[in-house]
């Protein structure tokens, strides 16, 4: 029987914290959980959740994943815990990791989640930072694998802001050998360090393309992906961004320029009419709700592997 294997790294803070083989293993475990072919338990283990930003999918999918594993979850709200009062991360991390077996944290700065991991005696999972959303990218590539068995034949086009979701997609894309095209307005390119790390992994293959032209970026693409133009924490940029992102909406016209069997992904929540139209979300090519479901299966697998 397939059994979860412990990951080399203690923490999961970035897409690149798993090797290629570990990534495939997590997806295999996730598939087995999804098909109810694996009965692996983390009896009595406790997951601590810290969310400095709002969440529906990540919060609930972690809760349910842990519950399916036979464990429990403690959900900490910064406004009712001492986190919001400014208790230092190094104190919170040392205390919580004496109670909990694993922590999943959604916060602003990547350096803050790194600080948690430095002081926590238990694994820390990145449940979204301004820089990355690696749990989301795991679910995204699981959804892509359900449609296209060979990653090396996939062209993934992300249209919109070069944000946390784009960064994690780029890094896994590089690890898996997927051609990744990012179409964003000038000034909204993904993080430079992320681009450089991805290019180093791709070596001399020119498989990461950053462009400002959505129509050319979707030609022949198998996967069209978008996310909100203004992420959490960028509320004050909304008006400006709404103007600068005109023309970067996934609408039926853009979809027509992609491969005819292209699937549509969005991490959700979506602003229908801004980054994507209602018609495209509800179209037969949309896999957005399968993608949301897969969050739970990959996180169940990730917990199993981190705590094995
Ligand atoms: N996609 C995602 O992370 O959704 P939530 O913000 O609802 O968790
Ligand atoms: N880029 C978005 C993703 C939300 C799941 C944000 O950070 O708000």
PDB file of C-alpha atoms and ligand atoms in Angstrom:
ATOM      1  CA  UNK A   1       0.000   0.000   0.000  1.00  0.00           C
ATOM      2  CA  UNK A   2       1.166   3.543  -0.755  1.00  0.00           C
ATOM      3  CA  UNK A   3       2.300   5.344   2.398  1.00  0.00           C
ATOM      4  CA  UNK A   4       3.180   9.005   2.895  1.00  0.00           C
ATOM      5  CA  UNK A   5       6.950   9.543   2.994  1.00  0.00           C
ATOM      6  CA  UNK A   6       8.474  12.238   5.173  1.00  0.00           C
ATOM      7  CA  UNK A   7       9.667  15.291   3.236  1.00  0.00           C
ATOM      8  CA  UNK A   8      13.325  16.221   3.308  1.00  0.00           C
ATOM      9  CA  UNK A   9      12.627  19.777   4.493  1.00  0.00           C
ATOM     10  CA  UNK A  10      10.848  20.364   7.786  1.00  0.00           C
ATOM     11  CA  UNK A  11       8.834  23.379   6.586  1.00  0.00           C
ATOM     12  CA  UNK A  12       6.781  24.162   3.474  1.00  0.00           C
ATOM     13  CA  UNK A  13       7.267  27.890   2.911  1.00  0.00           C
ATOM     14  CA  UNK A  14       7.762  27.946  -0.861  1.00  0.00           C
ATOM     15  CA  UNK A  15       6.948  25.837  -3.909  1.00  0.00           C
ATOM     16  CA  UNK A  16      10.647  25.009  -4.053  1.00  0.00           C
ATOM     17  CA  UNK A  17      10.628  23.421  -0.576  1.00  0.00           C
ATOM     18  CA  UNK A  18       9.724  20.110  -2.214  1.00  0.00           C
ATOM     19  CA  UNK A  19      11.908  18.287  -4.713  1.00  0.00           C
ATOM     20  CA  UNK A  20      10.456  17.119  -8.027  1.00  0.00           C
ATOM     21  CA  UNK A  21      10.015  13.567  -6.632  1.00  0.00           C
ATOM     22  CA  UNK A  22       8.429  14.835  -3.428  1.00  0.00           C
ATOM     23  CA  UNK A  23       6.006  16.974  -5.445  1.00  0.00           C
ATOM     24  CA  UNK A  24       4.929  13.909  -7.469  1.00  0.00           C
ATOM     25  CA  UNK A  25       4.629  11.903  -4.249  1.00  0.00           C
ATOM     26  CA  UNK A  26       2.367  14.519  -2.605  1.00  0.00           C
ATOM     27  CA  UNK A  27       0.147  14.516  -5.695  1.00  0.00           C
ATOM     28  CA  UNK A  28      -0.006  10.715  -5.718  1.00  0.00           C
ATOM     29  CA  UNK A  29      -1.007  10.664  -2.043  1.00  0.00           C
ATOM     30  CA  UNK A  30      -3.564  13.418  -2.734  1.00  0.00           C
ATOM     31  CA  UNK A  31      -5.042  11.374  -5.597  1.00  0.00           C
ATOM     32  CA  UNK A  32      -5.336   8.354  -3.300  1.00  0.00           C
ATOM     33  CA  UNK A  33      -7.060  10.432  -0.626  1.00  0.00           C
ATOM     34  CA  UNK A  34      -9.402  11.863  -3.258  1.00  0.00           C
ATOM     35  CA  UNK A  35     -10.302   8.395  -4.549  1.00  0.00           C
ATOM     36  CA  UNK A  36     -10.665   7.110  -0.971  1.00  0.00           C
ATOM     37  CA  UNK A  37      -7.944   4.522  -1.640  1.00  0.00           C
ATOM     38  CA  UNK A  38      -5.797   5.513   1.318  1.00  0.00           C
ATOM     39  CA  UNK A  39      -6.687   5.293   4.975  1.00  0.00           C
ATOM     40  CA  UNK A  40      -3.830   7.097   6.667  1.00  0.00           C
ATOM     41  CA  UNK A  41      -4.373   8.692  10.078  1.00  0.00           C
ATOM     42  CA  UNK A  42      -2.735  11.423  12.126  1.00  0.00           C
ATOM     43  CA  UNK A  43      -4.741  10.486  15.200  1.00  0.00           C
ATOM     44  CA  UNK A  44      -4.783  13.192  17.884  1.00  0.00           C
ATOM     45  CA  UNK A  45      -2.380  15.482  16.011  1.00  0.00           C
ATOM     46  CA  UNK A  46      -3.194  19.181  16.218  1.00  0.00           C
ATOM     47  CA  UNK A  47      -2.903  21.751  13.436  1.00  0.00           C
ATOM     48  CA  UNK A  48      -2.650  25.399  14.512  1.00  0.00           C
ATOM     49  CA  UNK A  49      -3.980  27.922  11.989  1.00  0.00           C
ATOM     50  CA  UNK A  50      -2.909  31.567  12.110  1.00  0.00           C
ATOM     51  CA  UNK A  51      -4.632  33.828   9.598  1.00  0.00           C
ATOM     52  CA  UNK A  52      -3.560  37.481   9.517  1.00  0.00           C
ATOM     53  CA  UNK A  53      -5.678  37.846   6.344  1.00  0.00           C
ATOM     54  CA  UNK A  54      -9.162  36.591   5.419  1.00  0.00           C
ATOM     55  CA  UNK A  55      -9.694  33.100   4.023  1.00  0.00           C
ATOM     56  CA  UNK A  56     -12.520  30.767   3.053  1.00  0.00           C
ATOM     57  CA  UNK A  57     -10.932  27.931   1.043  1.00  0.00           C
ATOM     58  CA  UNK A  58      -7.591  27.644   2.811  1.00  0.00           C
ATOM     59  CA  UNK A  59      -9.103  27.795   6.282  1.00  0.00           C
ATOM     60  CA  UNK A  60     -11.898  25.289   5.638  1.00  0.00           C
ATOM     61  CA  UNK A  61      -9.844  22.909   3.500  1.00  0.00           C
ATOM     62  CA  UNK A  62      -7.149  22.699   6.194  1.00  0.00           C
ATOM     63  CA  UNK A  63      -9.805  22.102   8.874  1.00  0.00           C
ATOM     64  CA  UNK A  64     -11.480  19.344   6.887  1.00  0.00           C
ATOM     65  CA  UNK A  65      -8.180  17.778   5.768  1.00  0.00           C
ATOM     66  CA  UNK A  66      -7.035  17.525   9.395  1.00  0.00           C
ATOM     67  CA  UNK A  67     -10.387  16.177  10.504  1.00  0.00           C
ATOM     68  CA  UNK A  68     -10.287  13.496   7.774  1.00  0.00           C
ATOM     69  CA  UNK A  69      -6.861  12.493   9.107  1.00  0.00           C
ATOM     70  CA  UNK A  70      -8.303  12.024  12.584  1.00  0.00           C
ATOM     71  CA  UNK A  71      -6.653  15.142  13.990  1.00  0.00           C
ATOM     72  CA  UNK A  72      -7.997  18.485  15.175  1.00  0.00           C
ATOM     73  CA  UNK A  73      -7.421  22.151  14.393  1.00  0.00           C
ATOM     74  CA  UNK A  74      -7.075  25.284  16.496  1.00  0.00           C
ATOM     75  CA  UNK A  75      -7.973  28.401  14.521  1.00  0.00           C
ATOM     76  CA  UNK A  76      -6.315  31.552  15.867  1.00  0.00           C
ATOM     77  CA  UNK A  77      -7.774  34.894  15.052  1.00  0.00           C
ATOM     78  CA  UNK A  78      -5.157  37.664  15.472  1.00  0.00           C
ATOM     79  CA  UNK A  79      -7.725  40.074  16.878  1.00  0.00           C
ATOM     80  CA  UNK A  80      -8.750  37.754  19.711  1.00  0.00           C
ATOM     81  CA  UNK A  81      -5.294  36.254  20.361  1.00  0.00           C
ATOM     82  CA  UNK A  82      -2.198  38.149  21.528  1.00  0.00           C
ATOM     83  CA  UNK A  83      -0.845  38.113  17.961  1.00  0.00           C
ATOM     84  CA  UNK A  84      -2.847  41.240  17.094  1.00  0.00           C
ATOM     85  CA  UNK A  85      -1.461  42.951  20.185  1.00  0.00           C
ATOM     86  CA  UNK A  86       2.010  42.555  18.708  1.00  0.00           C
ATOM     87  CA  UNK A  87       3.436  39.612  20.657  1.00  0.00           C
ATOM     88  CA  UNK A  88       6.766  38.841  18.957  1.00  0.00           C
ATOM     89  CA  UNK A  89       6.682  36.017  16.402  1.00  0.00           C
ATOM     90  CA  UNK A  90       9.556  34.289  18.166  1.00  0.00           C
ATOM     91  CA  UNK A  91       7.460  33.995  21.345  1.00  0.00           C
ATOM     92  CA  UNK A  92       4.222  32.955  19.609  1.00  0.00           C
ATOM     93  CA  UNK A  93       6.068  30.361  17.531  1.00  0.00           C
ATOM     94  CA  UNK A  94       7.863  28.799  20.499  1.00  0.00           C
ATOM     95  CA  UNK A  95       4.669  28.572  22.544  1.00  0.00           C
ATOM     96  CA  UNK A  96       2.325  27.319  19.810  1.00  0.00           C
ATOM     97  CA  UNK A  97       4.754  24.674  18.655  1.00  0.00           C
ATOM     98  CA  UNK A  98       4.711  23.210  22.185  1.00  0.00           C
ATOM     99  CA  UNK A  99       0.928  22.736  21.881  1.00  0.00           C
ATOM    100  CA  UNK A 100       0.486  21.988  18.179  1.00  0.00           C
ATOM    101  CA  UNK A 101       2.129  19.424  15.873  1.00  0.00           C
ATOM    102  CA  UNK A 102       2.098  21.646  12.779  1.00  0.00           C
ATOM    103  CA  UNK A 103       1.260  25.293  12.016  1.00  0.00           C
ATOM    104  CA  UNK A 104      -0.285  26.765   8.852  1.00  0.00           C
ATOM    105  CA  UNK A 105       0.142  30.523   8.630  1.00  0.00           C
ATOM    106  CA  UNK A 106      -1.300  33.199   6.334  1.00  0.00           C
ATOM    107  CA  UNK A 107       0.443  36.521   6.716  1.00  0.00           C
ATOM    108  CA  UNK A 108       1.949  39.450   4.828  1.00  0.00           C
ATOM    109  CA  UNK A 109       5.731  39.275   4.673  1.00  0.00           C
ATOM    110  CA  UNK A 110       7.589  36.128   3.598  1.00  0.00           C
ATOM    111  CA  UNK A 111      10.255  37.097   6.154  1.00  0.00           C
ATOM    112  CA  UNK A 112       7.607  36.796   8.898  1.00  0.00           C
ATOM    113  CA  UNK A 113       6.751  33.218   7.967  1.00  0.00           C
ATOM    114  CA  UNK A 114      10.487  32.487   7.823  1.00  0.00           C
ATOM    115  CA  UNK A 115      10.760  33.926  11.339  1.00  0.00           C
ATOM    116  CA  UNK A 116       7.952  31.598  12.509  1.00  0.00           C
ATOM    117  CA  UNK A 117       9.761  28.630  10.974  1.00  0.00           C
ATOM    118  CA  UNK A 118      13.024  29.618  12.636  1.00  0.00           C
ATOM    119  CA  UNK A 119      11.464  29.542  16.107  1.00  0.00           C
ATOM    120  CA  UNK A 120       8.892  26.767  15.696  1.00  0.00           C
ATOM    121  CA  UNK A 121       9.937  23.285  16.772  1.00  0.00           C
ATOM    122  CA  UNK A 122       7.176  21.900  14.490  1.00  0.00           C
ATOM    123  CA  UNK A 123       6.616  22.169  10.706  1.00  0.00           C
ATOM    124  CA  UNK A 124       5.306  25.498   9.391  1.00  0.00           C
ATOM    125  CA  UNK A 125       3.188  25.664   6.223  1.00  0.00           C
ATOM    126  CA  UNK A 126       2.815  28.800   4.105  1.00  0.00           C
ATOM    127  CA  UNK A 127      -0.950  29.326   3.766  1.00  0.00           C
ATOM    128  CA  UNK A 128      -0.248  32.486   1.665  1.00  0.00           C
ATOM    129  CA  UNK A 129       2.120  35.395   1.998  1.00  0.00           C
ATOM    130  CA  UNK A 130       2.574  38.458  -0.213  1.00  0.00           C
ATOM    131  CA  UNK A 131       5.311  36.521  -2.034  1.00  0.00           C
ATOM    132  CA  UNK A 132       3.922  32.999  -2.425  1.00  0.00           C
ATOM    133  CA  UNK A 133       0.887  30.716  -2.221  1.00  0.00           C
ATOM    134  CA  UNK A 134       2.474  27.263  -2.552  1.00  0.00           C
ATOM    135  CA  UNK A 135      -0.512  25.220  -1.249  1.00  0.00           C
ATOM    136  CA  UNK A 136      -2.575  26.811  -4.007  1.00  0.00           C
ATOM    137  CA  UNK A 137       0.042  25.899  -6.614  1.00  0.00           C
ATOM    138  CA  UNK A 138       0.017  22.253  -5.438  1.00  0.00           C
ATOM    139  CA  UNK A 139      -3.747  22.114  -6.044  1.00  0.00           C
ATOM    140  CA  UNK A 140      -3.366  23.915  -9.376  1.00  0.00           C
ATOM    141  CA  UNK A 141      -0.858  21.407 -10.715  1.00  0.00           C
ATOM    142  CA  UNK A 142      -2.966  18.513  -9.397  1.00  0.00           C
ATOM    143  CA  UNK A 143      -5.898  19.923 -11.395  1.00  0.00           C
ATOM    144  CA  UNK A 144      -3.690  20.325 -14.461  1.00  0.00           C
ATOM    145  CA  UNK A 145      -2.436  16.718 -14.127  1.00  0.00           C
ATOM    146  CA  UNK A 146      -6.022  15.455 -14.036  1.00  0.00           C
ATOM    147  CA  UNK A 147      -6.446  16.910 -17.549  1.00  0.00           C
ATOM    148  CA  UNK A 148      -2.994  16.597 -19.121  1.00  0.00           C
ATOM    149  CA  UNK A 149      -0.844  13.680 -18.063  1.00  0.00           C
ATOM    150  CA  UNK A 150       2.467  15.116 -19.338  1.00  0.00           C
ATOM    151  CA  UNK A 151       3.466  18.450 -17.781  1.00  0.00           C
ATOM    152  CA  UNK A 152       6.152  18.905 -20.429  1.00  0.00           C
ATOM    153  CA  UNK A 153       3.450  19.289 -23.082  1.00  0.00           C
ATOM    154  CA  UNK A 154       1.513  21.937 -21.148  1.00  0.00           C
ATOM    155  CA  UNK A 155       1.524  25.660 -21.873  1.00  0.00           C
ATOM    156  CA  UNK A 156       0.185  27.575 -18.858  1.00  0.00           C
ATOM    157  CA  UNK A 157      -0.699  31.235 -19.380  1.00  0.00           C
ATOM    158  CA  UNK A 158      -1.336  33.408 -16.334  1.00  0.00           C
ATOM    159  CA  UNK A 159      -3.053  36.692 -17.165  1.00  0.00           C
ATOM    160  CA  UNK A 160      -3.037  39.466 -14.580  1.00  0.00           C
ATOM    161  CA  UNK A 161      -0.943  40.636 -11.674  1.00  0.00           C
ATOM    162  CA  UNK A 162       2.514  39.131 -11.111  1.00  0.00           C
ATOM    163  CA  UNK A 163       1.494  38.300  -7.548  1.00  0.00           C
ATOM    164  CA  UNK A 164       1.938  35.545  -4.931  1.00  0.00           C
ATOM    165  CA  UNK A 165      -0.163  33.061  -6.930  1.00  0.00           C
ATOM    166  CA  UNK A 166       1.821  33.776 -10.112  1.00  0.00           C
ATOM    167  CA  UNK A 167       5.134  33.440  -8.226  1.00  0.00           C
ATOM    168  CA  UNK A 168       4.296  29.989  -6.844  1.00  0.00           C
ATOM    169  CA  UNK A 169       3.031  28.830 -10.248  1.00  0.00           C
ATOM    170  CA  UNK A 170       6.259  30.002 -11.883  1.00  0.00           C
ATOM    171  CA  UNK A 171       8.429  28.100  -9.394  1.00  0.00           C
ATOM    172  CA  UNK A 172       6.497  24.825  -9.690  1.00  0.00           C
ATOM    173  CA  UNK A 173       6.254  25.355 -13.453  1.00  0.00           C
ATOM    174  CA  UNK A 174      10.050  25.483 -13.613  1.00  0.00           C
ATOM    175  CA  UNK A 175      10.432  22.394 -11.406  1.00  0.00           C
ATOM    176  CA  UNK A 176       7.999  20.448 -13.628  1.00  0.00           C
ATOM    177  CA  UNK A 177       9.229  21.709 -16.995  1.00  0.00           C
ATOM    178  CA  UNK A 178       5.935  23.421 -17.867  1.00  0.00           C
ATOM    179  CA  UNK A 179       6.015  26.340 -20.313  1.00  0.00           C
ATOM    180  CA  UNK A 180       4.767  29.306 -18.265  1.00  0.00           C
ATOM    181  CA  UNK A 181       3.725  32.583 -19.857  1.00  0.00           C
ATOM    182  CA  UNK A 182       2.812  35.577 -17.728  1.00  0.00           C
ATOM    183  CA  UNK A 183       0.832  38.394 -19.360  1.00  0.00           C
ATOM    184  CA  UNK A 184       0.708  41.457 -17.113  1.00  0.00           C
ATOM    185  CA  UNK A 185       0.638  45.232 -17.545  1.00  0.00           C
ATOM    186  CA  UNK A 186       4.022  46.998 -17.438  1.00  0.00           C
ATOM    187  CA  UNK A 187       5.164  47.468 -13.839  1.00  0.00           C
ATOM    188  CA  UNK A 188       3.233  44.444 -12.525  1.00  0.00           C
ATOM    189  CA  UNK A 189       5.749  41.723 -13.378  1.00  0.00           C
ATOM    190  CA  UNK A 190       6.369  38.834 -10.956  1.00  0.00           C
ATOM    191  CA  UNK A 191       9.099  39.066  -8.316  1.00  0.00           C
ATOM    192  CA  UNK A 192      12.616  39.343  -9.819  1.00  0.00           C
ATOM    193  CA  UNK A 193      14.140  36.765  -7.471  1.00  0.00           C
ATOM    194  CA  UNK A 194      11.385  34.295  -8.362  1.00  0.00           C
ATOM    195  CA  UNK A 195      12.009  34.859 -12.079  1.00  0.00           C
ATOM    196  CA  UNK A 196      15.751  34.336 -11.636  1.00  0.00           C
ATOM    197  CA  UNK A 197      15.290  31.176  -9.565  1.00  0.00           C
ATOM    198  CA  UNK A 198      12.899  29.778 -12.183  1.00  0.00           C
ATOM    199  CA  UNK A 199      15.283  30.623 -15.041  1.00  0.00           C
ATOM    200  CA  UNK A 200      18.111  28.832 -13.219  1.00  0.00           C
ATOM    201  CA  UNK A 201      15.946  25.721 -12.931  1.00  0.00           C
ATOM    202  CA  UNK A 202      14.868  25.855 -16.584  1.00  0.00           C
ATOM    203  CA  UNK A 203      18.605  26.208 -17.463  1.00  0.00           C
ATOM    204  CA  UNK A 204      18.949  27.119 -21.143  1.00  0.00           C
ATOM    205  CA  UNK A 205      15.338  26.284 -22.054  1.00  0.00           C
ATOM    206  CA  UNK A 206      13.417  29.463 -22.739  1.00  0.00           C
ATOM    207  CA  UNK A 207      10.178  28.273 -21.107  1.00  0.00           C
ATOM    208  CA  UNK A 208       9.336  31.276 -18.923  1.00  0.00           C
ATOM    209  CA  UNK A 209       7.949  34.191 -20.875  1.00  0.00           C
ATOM    210  CA  UNK A 210       6.855  37.512 -19.433  1.00  0.00           C
ATOM    211  CA  UNK A 211       4.831  39.643 -21.827  1.00  0.00           C
ATOM    212  CA  UNK A 212       2.477  42.619 -21.802  1.00  0.00           C
ATOM    213  CA  UNK A 213       0.274  41.237 -24.582  1.00  0.00           C
ATOM    214  CA  UNK A 214      -2.478  38.852 -23.394  1.00  0.00           C
ATOM    215  CA  UNK A 215      -3.603  37.872 -26.902  1.00  0.00           C
ATOM    216  CA  UNK A 216      -0.185  36.606 -27.990  1.00  0.00           C
ATOM    217  CA  UNK A 217       0.365  34.973 -24.566  1.00  0.00           C
ATOM    218  CA  UNK A 218      -2.689  32.711 -24.892  1.00  0.00           C
ATOM    219  CA  UNK A 219      -1.955  31.410 -28.421  1.00  0.00           C
ATOM    220  CA  UNK A 220      -1.953  27.604 -28.192  1.00  0.00           C
ATOM    221  CA  UNK A 221      -2.164  27.685 -24.378  1.00  0.00           C
ATOM    222  CA  UNK A 222      -3.669  24.641 -22.617  1.00  0.00           C
ATOM    223  CA  UNK A 223      -4.342  26.369 -19.305  1.00  0.00           C
ATOM    224  CA  UNK A 224      -5.570  29.938 -18.774  1.00  0.00           C
ATOM    225  CA  UNK A 225      -5.217  31.149 -15.212  1.00  0.00           C
ATOM    226  CA  UNK A 226      -6.030  34.406 -13.492  1.00  0.00           C
ATOM    227  CA  UNK A 227      -6.346  35.899 -10.014  1.00  0.00           C
ATOM    228  CA  UNK A 228      -7.568  39.196  -8.551  1.00  0.00           C
ATOM    229  CA  UNK A 229      -5.784  42.340  -9.744  1.00  0.00           C
ATOM    230  CA  UNK A 230      -5.490  43.720  -6.195  1.00  0.00           C
ATOM    231  CA  UNK A 231      -4.418  41.223  -3.561  1.00  0.00           C
ATOM    232  CA  UNK A 232      -5.199  41.407   0.137  1.00  0.00           C
ATOM    233  CA  UNK A 233      -3.204  44.285   1.584  1.00  0.00           C
ATOM    234  CA  UNK A 234      -3.330  46.256  -1.697  1.00  0.00           C
ATOM    235  CA  UNK A 235      -6.762  47.780  -1.188  1.00  0.00           C
ATOM    236  CA  UNK A 236      -5.331  51.302  -1.580  1.00  0.00           C
ATOM    237  CA  UNK A 237      -4.043  50.453  -5.093  1.00  0.00           C
ATOM    238  CA  UNK A 238      -7.411  49.175  -6.316  1.00  0.00           C
ATOM    239  CA  UNK A 239      -8.539  52.249  -8.262  1.00  0.00           C
ATOM    240  CA  UNK A 240      -5.211  52.571 -10.039  1.00  0.00           C
ATOM    241  CA  UNK A 241      -4.926  48.882 -10.780  1.00  0.00           C
ATOM    242  CA  UNK A 242      -8.472  48.670 -12.159  1.00  0.00           C
ATOM    243  CA  UNK A 243      -7.393  51.231 -14.790  1.00  0.00           C
ATOM    244  CA  UNK A 244      -3.973  49.713 -15.499  1.00  0.00           C
ATOM    245  CA  UNK A 245      -5.347  46.186 -15.951  1.00  0.00           C
ATOM    246  CA  UNK A 246      -7.949  47.060 -18.600  1.00  0.00           C
ATOM    247  CA  UNK A 247      -7.553  44.523 -21.429  1.00  0.00           C
ATOM    248  CA  UNK A 248      -6.296  41.797 -19.055  1.00  0.00           C
ATOM    249  CA  UNK A 249      -9.703  40.175 -18.473  1.00  0.00           C
ATOM    250  CA  UNK A 250     -10.195  36.501 -19.365  1.00  0.00           C
ATOM    251  CA  UNK A 251     -13.281  36.854 -21.538  1.00  0.00           C
ATOM    252  CA  UNK A 252     -14.671  34.656 -24.345  1.00  0.00           C
ATOM    253  CA  UNK A 253     -12.602  36.539 -26.929  1.00  0.00           C
ATOM    254  CA  UNK A 254      -9.329  35.788 -25.129  1.00  0.00           C
ATOM    255  CA  UNK A 255     -10.381  32.157 -24.604  1.00  0.00           C
ATOM    256  CA  UNK A 256     -11.003  31.793 -28.368  1.00  0.00           C
ATOM    257  CA  UNK A 257      -7.339  32.586 -28.980  1.00  0.00           C
ATOM    258  CA  UNK A 258      -6.142  29.691 -26.788  1.00  0.00           C
ATOM    259  CA  UNK A 259      -6.154  25.973 -27.615  1.00  0.00           C
ATOM    260  CA  UNK A 260      -9.772  24.876 -28.103  1.00  0.00           C
ATOM    261  CA  UNK A 261      -9.503  22.398 -25.202  1.00  0.00           C
ATOM    262  CA  UNK A 262      -7.837  24.878 -22.864  1.00  0.00           C
ATOM    263  CA  UNK A 263      -9.012  24.718 -19.273  1.00  0.00           C
ATOM    264  CA  UNK A 264      -9.686  27.790 -17.146  1.00  0.00           C
ATOM    265  CA  UNK A 265      -8.343  28.138 -13.605  1.00  0.00           C
ATOM    266  CA  UNK A 266      -8.794  30.793 -10.916  1.00  0.00           C
ATOM    267  CA  UNK A 267      -7.706  30.386  -7.300  1.00  0.00           C
ATOM    268  CA  UNK A 268     -10.813  32.302  -6.098  1.00  0.00           C
ATOM    269  CA  UNK A 269     -12.251  34.515  -4.741  1.00  0.00           C
ATOM    270  CA  UNK A 270     -12.964  36.164  -8.115  1.00  0.00           C
ATOM    271  CA  UNK A 271     -14.165  39.591  -9.138  1.00  0.00           C
ATOM    272  CA  UNK A 272     -16.430  38.642 -12.022  1.00  0.00           C
ATOM    273  CA  UNK A 273     -16.213  41.292 -14.822  1.00  0.00           C
ATOM    274  CA  UNK A 274     -12.723  42.389 -13.713  1.00  0.00           C
ATOM    275  CA  UNK A 275     -10.076  39.673 -14.137  1.00  0.00           C
ATOM    276  CA  UNK A 276     -12.568  37.128 -15.547  1.00  0.00           C
ATOM    277  CA  UNK A 277     -16.124  37.189 -16.874  1.00  0.00           C
ATOM    278  CA  UNK A 278     -19.045  35.332 -15.411  1.00  0.00           C
ATOM    279  CA  UNK A 279     -19.484  33.474 -18.711  1.00  0.00           C
ATOM    280  CA  UNK A 280     -15.923  32.100 -18.613  1.00  0.00           C
ATOM    281  CA  UNK A 281     -16.144  31.014 -14.961  1.00  0.00           C
ATOM    282  CA  UNK A 282     -19.342  29.108 -15.739  1.00  0.00           C
ATOM    283  CA  UNK A 283     -18.141  27.730 -19.111  1.00  0.00           C
ATOM    284  CA  UNK A 284     -17.610  24.032 -19.796  1.00  0.00           C
ATOM    285  CA  UNK A 285     -13.844  24.547 -19.931  1.00  0.00           C
ATOM    286  CA  UNK A 286     -13.733  25.929 -16.408  1.00  0.00           C
ATOM    287  CA  UNK A 287     -12.128  23.650 -13.801  1.00  0.00           C
ATOM    288  CA  UNK A 288     -12.265  26.306 -11.091  1.00  0.00           C
ATOM    289  CA  UNK A 289     -14.377  24.339  -8.643  1.00  0.00           C
ATOM    290  CA  UNK A 290     -12.401  21.099  -9.157  1.00  0.00           C
ATOM    291  CA  UNK A 291      -9.317  23.210  -8.437  1.00  0.00           C
ATOM    292  CA  UNK A 292     -10.894  24.517  -5.218  1.00  0.00           C
ATOM    293  CA  UNK A 293     -11.777  20.964  -4.160  1.00  0.00           C
ATOM    294  CA  UNK A 294      -8.214  19.822  -4.801  1.00  0.00           C
ATOM    295  CA  UNK A 295      -6.968  22.278  -2.157  1.00  0.00           C
ATOM    296  CA  UNK A 296      -8.318  19.884   0.455  1.00  0.00           C
ATOM    297  CA  UNK A 297      -6.778  16.736  -1.070  1.00  0.00           C
ATOM    298  CA  UNK A 298      -3.295  18.225  -1.552  1.00  0.00           C
ATOM    299  CA  UNK A 299      -3.259  19.734   1.932  1.00  0.00           C
ATOM    300  CA  UNK A 300      -4.328  16.414   3.439  1.00  0.00           C
ATOM    301  CA  UNK A 301      -1.413  14.836   1.562  1.00  0.00           C
ATOM    302  CA  UNK A 302       0.986  17.601   2.586  1.00  0.00           C
ATOM    303  CA  UNK A 303       0.048  17.223   6.274  1.00  0.00           C
ATOM    304  CA  UNK A 304       0.476  13.461   6.006  1.00  0.00           C
ATOM    305  CA  UNK A 305       3.932  13.835   4.446  1.00  0.00           C
ATOM    306  CA  UNK A 306       5.133  16.570   6.819  1.00  0.00           C
ATOM    307  CA  UNK A 307       4.031  14.597   9.885  1.00  0.00           C
ATOM    308  CA  UNK A 308       5.002  11.074   8.788  1.00  0.00           C
TER     309      UNK A 308
HETATM  310  N1  LIG B   1      -7.599  30.537  -2.949  1.00  0.00           N
HETATM  311  C1  LIG B   1      -7.567  30.841  -1.633  1.00  0.00           C
HETATM  312  O1  LIG B   1      -6.518  30.773  -0.977  1.00  0.00           O
HETATM  313  O2  LIG B   1      -8.776  31.201  -1.123  1.00  0.00           O
HETATM  314  P1  LIG B   1      -9.045  31.771   0.327  1.00  0.00           P
HETATM  315  O3  LIG B   1      -8.477  33.159   0.387  1.00  0.00           O
HETATM  316  O4  LIG B   1     -10.546  31.759   0.456  1.00  0.00           O
HETATM  317  O5  LIG B   1      -8.385  30.869   1.331  1.00  0.00           O
HETATM  318  N1  LIG B   2      -3.491  37.070  -4.745  1.00  0.00           N
HETATM  319  C1  LIG B   2      -4.615  36.915  -3.848  1.00  0.00           C
HETATM  320  C2  LIG B   2      -4.883  35.465  -3.620  1.00  0.00           C
HETATM  321  C3  LIG B   2      -6.069  35.182  -2.743  1.00  0.00           C
HETATM  322  C4  LIG B   2      -6.281  33.714  -2.537  1.00  0.00           C
HETATM  323  C5  LIG B   2      -4.318  37.637  -2.538  1.00  0.00           C
HETATM  324  O1  LIG B   2      -3.183  37.541  -2.058  1.00  0.00           O
HETATM  325  O2  LIG B   2      -5.206  38.299  -2.029  1.00  0.00           O
END
